[in-house]
């Protein structure tokens, strides 16, 4: 019985690994082709700019544009790696409810108010949809 279970588990594991390897290969080929097409697009843009202006201006425009796009990507990557505050806006770590232990003679602090989240966004979206329906019927 154990041998049957282990063989089934091994077959599932091999299938999962094969599927992941195929997916990784397809992603790598797709990424390579997209990068190659971007290079051809940049070369075509350089040719068009070089005919319209001159080669130095075309190189400066393309270099500046790719620098700006690269810096935007770096900025987004750095902002994604920043540590986000936990529950209750960063207050917590004491006990199950994030409350500090009571100190003699010091009144307990009020819990922080949670920031507006999904409910507010859904409310705004629902209101906009209703207004759109009303205005759409009148036109």
PDB file of C-alpha atoms in Angstrom:
ATOM      1  CA  UNK A   1       0.000   0.000   0.000  1.00  0.00           C
ATOM      2  CA  UNK A   2       2.820   2.385   0.902  1.00  0.00           C
ATOM      3  CA  UNK A   3       4.656   1.532  -2.307  1.00  0.00           C
ATOM      4  CA  UNK A   4       1.527   2.370  -4.346  1.00  0.00           C
ATOM      5  CA  UNK A   5       1.141   5.731  -2.587  1.00  0.00           C
ATOM      6  CA  UNK A   6       4.812   6.573  -3.106  1.00  0.00           C
ATOM      7  CA  UNK A   7       4.635   5.675  -6.802  1.00  0.00           C
ATOM      8  CA  UNK A   8       1.542   7.857  -7.262  1.00  0.00           C
ATOM      9  CA  UNK A   9       3.269  10.691  -5.401  1.00  0.00           C
ATOM     10  CA  UNK A  10       6.403  10.266  -7.528  1.00  0.00           C
ATOM     11  CA  UNK A  11       4.396  10.325 -10.760  1.00  0.00           C
ATOM     12  CA  UNK A  12       2.580  13.480  -9.668  1.00  0.00           C
ATOM     13  CA  UNK A  13       5.880  15.068  -8.692  1.00  0.00           C
ATOM     14  CA  UNK A  14       7.452  14.251 -12.071  1.00  0.00           C
ATOM     15  CA  UNK A  15       4.404  15.623 -13.889  1.00  0.00           C
ATOM     16  CA  UNK A  16       4.518  18.844 -11.856  1.00  0.00           C
ATOM     17  CA  UNK A  17       8.244  19.302 -12.475  1.00  0.00           C
ATOM     18  CA  UNK A  18       7.835  18.646 -16.205  1.00  0.00           C
ATOM     19  CA  UNK A  19       4.967  21.147 -16.391  1.00  0.00           C
ATOM     20  CA  UNK A  20       6.999  23.781 -14.514  1.00  0.00           C
ATOM     21  CA  UNK A  21      10.010  23.211 -16.772  1.00  0.00           C
ATOM     22  CA  UNK A  22       7.885  23.593 -19.907  1.00  0.00           C
ATOM     23  CA  UNK A  23       6.342  26.777 -18.550  1.00  0.00           C
ATOM     24  CA  UNK A  24       9.774  28.195 -17.678  1.00  0.00           C
ATOM     25  CA  UNK A  25      11.079  27.361 -21.154  1.00  0.00           C
ATOM     26  CA  UNK A  26       8.102  29.006 -22.861  1.00  0.00           C
ATOM     27  CA  UNK A  27       8.490  32.102 -20.665  1.00  0.00           C
ATOM     28  CA  UNK A  28      12.205  32.306 -21.457  1.00  0.00           C
ATOM     29  CA  UNK A  29      11.610  32.023 -25.212  1.00  0.00           C
ATOM     30  CA  UNK A  30       8.807  34.589 -25.051  1.00  0.00           C
ATOM     31  CA  UNK A  31      10.947  36.996 -23.023  1.00  0.00           C
ATOM     32  CA  UNK A  32      13.832  36.630 -25.459  1.00  0.00           C
ATOM     33  CA  UNK A  33      11.584  37.324 -28.452  1.00  0.00           C
ATOM     34  CA  UNK A  34      10.019  40.367 -26.765  1.00  0.00           C
ATOM     35  CA  UNK A  35      13.485  41.731 -25.910  1.00  0.00           C
ATOM     36  CA  UNK A  36      14.599  41.166 -29.504  1.00  0.00           C
ATOM     37  CA  UNK A  37      11.528  42.977 -30.851  1.00  0.00           C
ATOM     38  CA  UNK A  38      12.219  45.919 -28.508  1.00  0.00           C
ATOM     39  CA  UNK A  39      15.777  46.116 -29.877  1.00  0.00           C
ATOM     40  CA  UNK A  40      14.476  46.142 -33.460  1.00  0.00           C
ATOM     41  CA  UNK A  41      11.955  48.839 -32.510  1.00  0.00           C
ATOM     42  CA  UNK A  42      14.742  50.961 -31.032  1.00  0.00           C
ATOM     43  CA  UNK A  43      16.845  50.462 -34.171  1.00  0.00           C
ATOM     44  CA  UNK A  44      13.929  51.498 -36.393  1.00  0.00           C
ATOM     45  CA  UNK A  45      13.282  54.539 -34.217  1.00  0.00           C
ATOM     46  CA  UNK A  46      16.959  55.478 -34.477  1.00  0.00           C
ATOM     47  CA  UNK A  47      16.839  55.239 -38.287  1.00  0.00           C
ATOM     48  CA  UNK A  48      13.720  57.427 -38.460  1.00  0.00           C
ATOM     49  CA  UNK A  49      15.172  60.020 -36.074  1.00  0.00           C
ATOM     50  CA  UNK A  50      18.540  59.987 -37.876  1.00  0.00           C
ATOM     51  CA  UNK A  51      16.832  60.708 -41.212  1.00  0.00           C
ATOM     52  CA  UNK A  52      14.677  63.473 -39.745  1.00  0.00           C
ATOM     53  CA  UNK A  53      17.395  65.121 -37.613  1.00  0.00           C
ATOM     54  CA  UNK A  54      20.917  63.702 -37.383  1.00  0.00           C
ATOM     55  CA  UNK A  55      22.571  60.636 -35.856  1.00  0.00           C
ATOM     56  CA  UNK A  56      23.809  62.408 -32.716  1.00  0.00           C
ATOM     57  CA  UNK A  57      20.385  63.808 -31.883  1.00  0.00           C
ATOM     58  CA  UNK A  58      18.769  60.430 -32.515  1.00  0.00           C
ATOM     59  CA  UNK A  59      21.245  58.695 -30.216  1.00  0.00           C
ATOM     60  CA  UNK A  60      20.731  61.304 -27.483  1.00  0.00           C
ATOM     61  CA  UNK A  61      16.944  61.057 -27.692  1.00  0.00           C
ATOM     62  CA  UNK A  62      16.948  57.265 -27.556  1.00  0.00           C
ATOM     63  CA  UNK A  63      19.562  57.166 -24.797  1.00  0.00           C
ATOM     64  CA  UNK A  64      17.634  59.669 -22.694  1.00  0.00           C
ATOM     65  CA  UNK A  65      14.348  57.868 -23.264  1.00  0.00           C
ATOM     66  CA  UNK A  66      15.715  54.486 -22.286  1.00  0.00           C
ATOM     67  CA  UNK A  67      17.421  56.042 -19.253  1.00  0.00           C
ATOM     68  CA  UNK A  68      14.134  57.541 -18.050  1.00  0.00           C
ATOM     69  CA  UNK A  69      12.256  54.264 -18.571  1.00  0.00           C
ATOM     70  CA  UNK A  70      15.012  52.335 -16.768  1.00  0.00           C
ATOM     71  CA  UNK A  71      14.962  54.740 -13.824  1.00  0.00           C
ATOM     72  CA  UNK A  72      11.189  54.391 -13.581  1.00  0.00           C
ATOM     73  CA  UNK A  73      11.568  50.605 -13.425  1.00  0.00           C
ATOM     74  CA  UNK A  74      14.247  50.921 -10.715  1.00  0.00           C
ATOM     75  CA  UNK A  75      12.039  53.283  -8.706  1.00  0.00           C
ATOM     76  CA  UNK A  76       9.075  50.933  -8.925  1.00  0.00           C
ATOM     77  CA  UNK A  77      11.277  47.997  -7.872  1.00  0.00           C
ATOM     78  CA  UNK A  78      12.632  49.931  -4.885  1.00  0.00           C
ATOM     79  CA  UNK A  79       9.167  51.029  -3.786  1.00  0.00           C
ATOM     80  CA  UNK A  80       7.844  47.473  -4.021  1.00  0.00           C
ATOM     81  CA  UNK A  81      10.578  46.219  -1.690  1.00  0.00           C
ATOM     82  CA  UNK A  82       9.845  48.728   1.068  1.00  0.00           C
ATOM     83  CA  UNK A  83       8.427  47.208   4.206  1.00  0.00           C
ATOM     84  CA  UNK A  84       4.750  47.925   4.614  1.00  0.00           C
ATOM     85  CA  UNK A  85       3.277  48.621   8.034  1.00  0.00           C
ATOM     86  CA  UNK A  86       1.385  45.738   9.518  1.00  0.00           C
ATOM     87  CA  UNK A  87      -2.135  45.669  10.841  1.00  0.00           C
ATOM     88  CA  UNK A  88      -3.331  48.813  12.625  1.00  0.00           C
ATOM     89  CA  UNK A  89      -0.895  51.014  10.710  1.00  0.00           C
ATOM     90  CA  UNK A  90       2.286  49.599  12.185  1.00  0.00           C
ATOM     91  CA  UNK A  91       1.129  49.407  15.799  1.00  0.00           C
ATOM     92  CA  UNK A  92       1.238  45.939  17.150  1.00  0.00           C
ATOM     93  CA  UNK A  93       3.414  43.188  18.351  1.00  0.00           C
ATOM     94  CA  UNK A  94       2.007  43.025  21.882  1.00  0.00           C
ATOM     95  CA  UNK A  95      -0.364  40.163  22.379  1.00  0.00           C
ATOM     96  CA  UNK A  96      -3.082  38.954  20.088  1.00  0.00           C
ATOM     97  CA  UNK A  97      -4.815  42.318  19.700  1.00  0.00           C
ATOM     98  CA  UNK A  98      -1.812  44.591  19.247  1.00  0.00           C
ATOM     99  CA  UNK A  99      -2.389  46.376  22.565  1.00  0.00           C
ATOM    100  CA  UNK A 100       0.468  47.277  24.880  1.00  0.00           C
ATOM    101  CA  UNK A 101       0.375  45.897  28.409  1.00  0.00           C
ATOM    102  CA  UNK A 102      -1.180  48.338  30.922  1.00  0.00           C
ATOM    103  CA  UNK A 103       1.201  50.578  32.871  1.00  0.00           C
ATOM    104  CA  UNK A 104       0.246  51.879  36.296  1.00  0.00           C
ATOM    105  CA  UNK A 105      -0.881  55.514  36.183  1.00  0.00           C
ATOM    106  CA  UNK A 106      -0.882  55.794  32.392  1.00  0.00           C
ATOM    107  CA  UNK A 107      -4.245  55.778  30.579  1.00  0.00           C
ATOM    108  CA  UNK A 108      -4.434  53.300  27.682  1.00  0.00           C
ATOM    109  CA  UNK A 109      -4.013  54.768  24.221  1.00  0.00           C
ATOM    110  CA  UNK A 110      -6.921  54.736  21.806  1.00  0.00           C
ATOM    111  CA  UNK A 111      -6.502  52.228  18.992  1.00  0.00           C
ATOM    112  CA  UNK A 112      -5.617  53.821  15.655  1.00  0.00           C
ATOM    113  CA  UNK A 113      -8.406  54.218  13.149  1.00  0.00           C
ATOM    114  CA  UNK A 114      -8.048  51.949  10.143  1.00  0.00           C
ATOM    115  CA  UNK A 115      -7.511  53.666   6.815  1.00  0.00           C
ATOM    116  CA  UNK A 116     -10.290  53.528   4.226  1.00  0.00           C
ATOM    117  CA  UNK A 117      -9.923  50.421   2.198  1.00  0.00           C
ATOM    118  CA  UNK A 118     -11.823  48.155  -0.086  1.00  0.00           C
ATOM    119  CA  UNK A 119     -15.301  49.117   1.155  1.00  0.00           C
ATOM    120  CA  UNK A 120     -14.730  52.785   0.314  1.00  0.00           C
ATOM    121  CA  UNK A 121     -13.383  51.929  -3.126  1.00  0.00           C
ATOM    122  CA  UNK A 122     -16.308  49.610  -3.854  1.00  0.00           C
ATOM    123  CA  UNK A 123     -18.752  52.272  -2.645  1.00  0.00           C
ATOM    124  CA  UNK A 124     -17.256  54.890  -4.938  1.00  0.00           C
ATOM    125  CA  UNK A 125     -17.267  52.475  -7.888  1.00  0.00           C
ATOM    126  CA  UNK A 126     -20.891  51.471  -7.240  1.00  0.00           C
ATOM    127  CA  UNK A 127     -21.942  55.119  -6.991  1.00  0.00           C
ATOM    128  CA  UNK A 128     -20.174  55.952 -10.244  1.00  0.00           C
ATOM    129  CA  UNK A 129     -21.849  52.984 -11.964  1.00  0.00           C
ATOM    130  CA  UNK A 130     -25.299  54.058 -10.773  1.00  0.00           C
ATOM    131  CA  UNK A 131     -24.727  57.666 -11.864  1.00  0.00           C
ATOM    132  CA  UNK A 132     -23.521  56.379 -15.230  1.00  0.00           C
ATOM    133  CA  UNK A 133     -26.667  54.288 -15.675  1.00  0.00           C
ATOM    134  CA  UNK A 134     -28.921  57.216 -14.760  1.00  0.00           C
ATOM    135  CA  UNK A 135     -27.130  59.643 -17.066  1.00  0.00           C
ATOM    136  CA  UNK A 136     -26.936  57.048 -19.843  1.00  0.00           C
ATOM    137  CA  UNK A 137     -30.706  56.555 -19.848  1.00  0.00           C
ATOM    138  CA  UNK A 138     -31.360  60.296 -20.089  1.00  0.00           C
ATOM    139  CA  UNK A 139     -29.204  60.792 -23.164  1.00  0.00           C
TER     140      UNK A 139
END
